[in-house]
Amino acid sequence: MLLENKVVVVTGGSRGIGRAIALASAREGADVAINYWRDNDSSYGKASAVESIVGEIEALGRRAIAIEGNVAERETGLELIRRTVDAFGRVDVLSSNAGICPFHAFLDMPASVYESTVAVNLNGAFYVTQAAANQMKAQGTGGAIVATSSISALVGGGMQTHYTPTKAGVHSLMQSCAIALGPYGIRCNSVMPGTIATDLNADDLSDADKRAYMEKRIPLGRLGAPDDVAQCVVFLASDRARYVTGASLLVDGGLFVNLQ
Ligand code: RM4
């Protein structure tokens, strides 16, 4: 069990990659605190997305709590960590995963679309990382922070001019936090998912031509699944990565390197 009796906090943990990270962490022995925002996803049957992920984790014999909050607001991260410590006594791992990507053209993009994307993806990552790191420092036993950056930290997207800079920022945030937090034994790394089939890009990939184009570009021949990313997050969070900090791990099926 790679995360035996660890306490893992996952932002955006009720759906998509975050849900997979929460479940994979529980499977590896962790108790999980899940942050979510506006649980309106009915694709999990009668139970809400939040109720179903909490139920799945408890069915594994691990504890789970779900705390609603918009990570774009600094107080959300503080309350998330506070309530996690109240419930489980400590924080060992933060998966700073919450993110949005409302695809939009550049020239007519409203300020609200740009600003909300920066607020959630970058400001949110900063605030939650800061809150978790202060708790880990106070505990005095180190910790691991894994941020969900993206292949989009390294390459662009014509409909993602608001989004790609935030993912580059998350990547850079982990590099600087690795330096700032190393003295406390807190490791900071990022994963860089490629095109992973989630509700974040469901509309974009509902275009058959776009989906076929992306699949054709990926040497492994398929879009990623959320658990493909979750397994890499568990590795970076675990003691197997005890000497890894300031690093980033592409989880993209070879998409990034495939020019021709
Ligand atoms: C990723 C990458 C994928 C896209 C998602 C929303 O960073 O750009 O292609 O589907 O974002």
Short mmCIF file of C-alpha atoms in Angstrom, two decimals, residues 131-245:
data_model
loop_
_atom_site.label_atom_id
_atom_site.label_comp_id
_atom_site.label_asym_id
_atom_site.label_seq_id
_atom_site.Cartn_x
_atom_site.Cartn_y
_atom_site.Cartn_z
CA ALA A 131 -2.68 26.31 3.23
CA ALA A 132 -1.55 22.68 2.99
CA ALA A 133 2.15 23.57 3.22
CA ASN A 134 1.63 25.60 6.39
CA GLN A 135 -0.16 22.63 7.98
CA MET A 136 2.56 20.21 6.86
CA LYS A 137 5.27 22.52 8.24
CA ALA A 138 3.43 22.74 11.57
CA GLN A 139 3.21 18.94 11.70
CA GLY A 140 6.98 18.73 11.27
CA THR A 141 6.93 15.43 9.35
CA GLY A 142 7.18 16.66 5.75
CA GLY A 143 4.61 15.97 3.07
CA ALA A 144 3.94 15.74 -0.65
CA ILE A 145 2.16 18.16 -2.94
CA VAL A 146 1.25 17.08 -6.46
CA ALA A 147 -0.33 19.65 -8.73
CA THR A 148 -2.27 18.82 -11.87
CA SER A 149 -0.57 20.96 -14.47
CA SER A 150 -0.91 19.88 -18.11
CA ILE A 151 0.74 19.20 -21.43
CA SER A 152 -0.71 22.64 -22.04
CA ALA A 153 2.01 24.07 -19.81
CA LEU A 154 4.40 23.23 -22.63
CA VAL A 155 2.34 23.74 -25.79
CA GLY A 156 -0.53 25.98 -26.82
CA GLY A 157 -4.17 25.71 -27.77
CA GLY A 158 -5.91 28.22 -30.04
CA MET A 159 -9.09 27.98 -27.94
CA GLN A 160 -7.13 27.85 -24.69
CA THR A 161 -5.27 31.18 -24.55
CA HIS A 162 -6.68 31.75 -21.06
CA TYR A 163 -6.03 28.20 -19.89
CA THR A 164 -2.53 27.29 -21.05
CA PRO A 165 -0.82 30.13 -19.15
CA THR A 166 -2.47 28.91 -15.94
CA LYS A 167 -1.11 25.40 -16.46
CA ALA A 168 2.35 26.79 -17.15
CA GLY A 169 1.93 28.79 -13.95
CA VAL A 170 0.99 25.71 -11.94
CA HIS A 171 4.09 23.93 -13.26
CA SER A 172 6.26 26.89 -12.24
CA LEU A 173 4.52 27.17 -8.85
CA MET A 174 5.57 23.61 -8.02
CA GLN A 175 9.18 24.33 -9.06
CA SER A 176 9.39 27.37 -6.76
CA CYS A 177 7.51 25.67 -3.91
CA ALA A 178 9.96 22.75 -4.16
CA ILE A 179 12.72 25.23 -3.28
CA ALA A 180 10.74 27.09 -0.60
CA LEU A 181 9.44 23.92 1.08
CA GLY A 182 12.38 21.53 0.68
CA PRO A 183 13.82 22.54 4.07
CA TYR A 184 10.60 21.24 5.68
CA GLY A 185 10.73 17.91 3.85
CA ILE A 186 7.76 18.87 1.70
CA ARG A 187 8.10 17.69 -1.89
CA CYS A 188 6.31 19.54 -4.73
CA ASN A 189 5.81 18.04 -8.19
CA SER A 190 3.36 18.26 -11.04
CA VAL A 191 1.76 15.86 -13.45
CA MET A 192 1.13 17.01 -17.01
CA PRO A 193 -1.86 15.13 -18.41
CA GLY A 194 -2.34 15.04 -22.15
CA THR A 195 -5.82 14.67 -23.59
CA ILE A 196 -7.71 12.75 -20.92
CA ALA A 197 -11.37 11.98 -21.57
CA THR A 198 -13.30 13.76 -18.78
CA ASP A 199 -16.27 16.11 -18.53
CA LEU A 200 -13.76 18.97 -18.81
CA ASN A 201 -13.39 18.26 -22.55
CA ALA A 202 -16.50 16.23 -23.26
CA ASP A 203 -18.00 18.99 -25.41
CA ASP A 204 -14.75 19.58 -27.27
CA LEU A 205 -14.27 15.87 -27.95
CA SER A 206 -17.91 15.36 -28.92
CA ASP A 207 -16.74 16.63 -32.30
CA ALA A 208 -15.86 13.35 -34.00
CA ASP A 209 -13.24 14.95 -36.24
CA LYS A 210 -11.51 16.60 -33.26
CA ARG A 211 -11.52 13.34 -31.29
CA ALA A 212 -10.15 11.39 -34.26
CA TYR A 213 -7.45 14.03 -34.78
CA MET A 214 -6.34 13.83 -31.15
CA GLU A 215 -6.37 10.02 -31.09
CA LYS A 216 -4.32 9.92 -34.31
CA ARG A 217 -1.70 12.19 -32.77
CA ILE A 218 -1.18 9.98 -29.73
CA PRO A 219 1.49 7.24 -30.25
CA LEU A 220 -0.27 4.93 -27.76
CA GLY A 221 -3.37 5.29 -29.94
CA ARG A 222 -5.96 6.27 -27.33
CA LEU A 223 -7.09 9.19 -25.22
CA GLY A 224 -6.00 8.99 -21.60
CA ALA A 225 -8.27 7.79 -18.80
CA PRO A 226 -8.40 9.59 -15.43
CA ASP A 227 -6.80 6.63 -13.66
CA ASP A 228 -3.80 6.81 -16.02
CA VAL A 229 -3.05 10.16 -14.35
CA ALA A 230 -4.11 9.08 -10.85
CA GLN A 231 -1.52 6.28 -10.77
CA CYS A 232 1.24 8.81 -11.49
CA VAL A 233 -0.05 11.15 -8.79
CA VAL A 234 0.00 8.27 -6.28
CA PHE A 235 3.61 7.52 -7.25
CA LEU A 236 4.73 11.16 -6.81
CA ALA A 237 2.83 11.35 -3.50
CA SER A 238 4.36 8.12 -2.20
CA ASP A 239 7.71 7.38 -0.57
CA ARG A 240 8.83 5.77 -3.83
CA ALA A 241 9.36 9.35 -5.04
CA ARG A 242 11.11 10.37 -1.81
CA TYR A 243 13.99 12.05 -3.71
CA VAL A 244 11.77 13.67 -6.38
CA THR A 245 10.83 17.33 -6.00
#
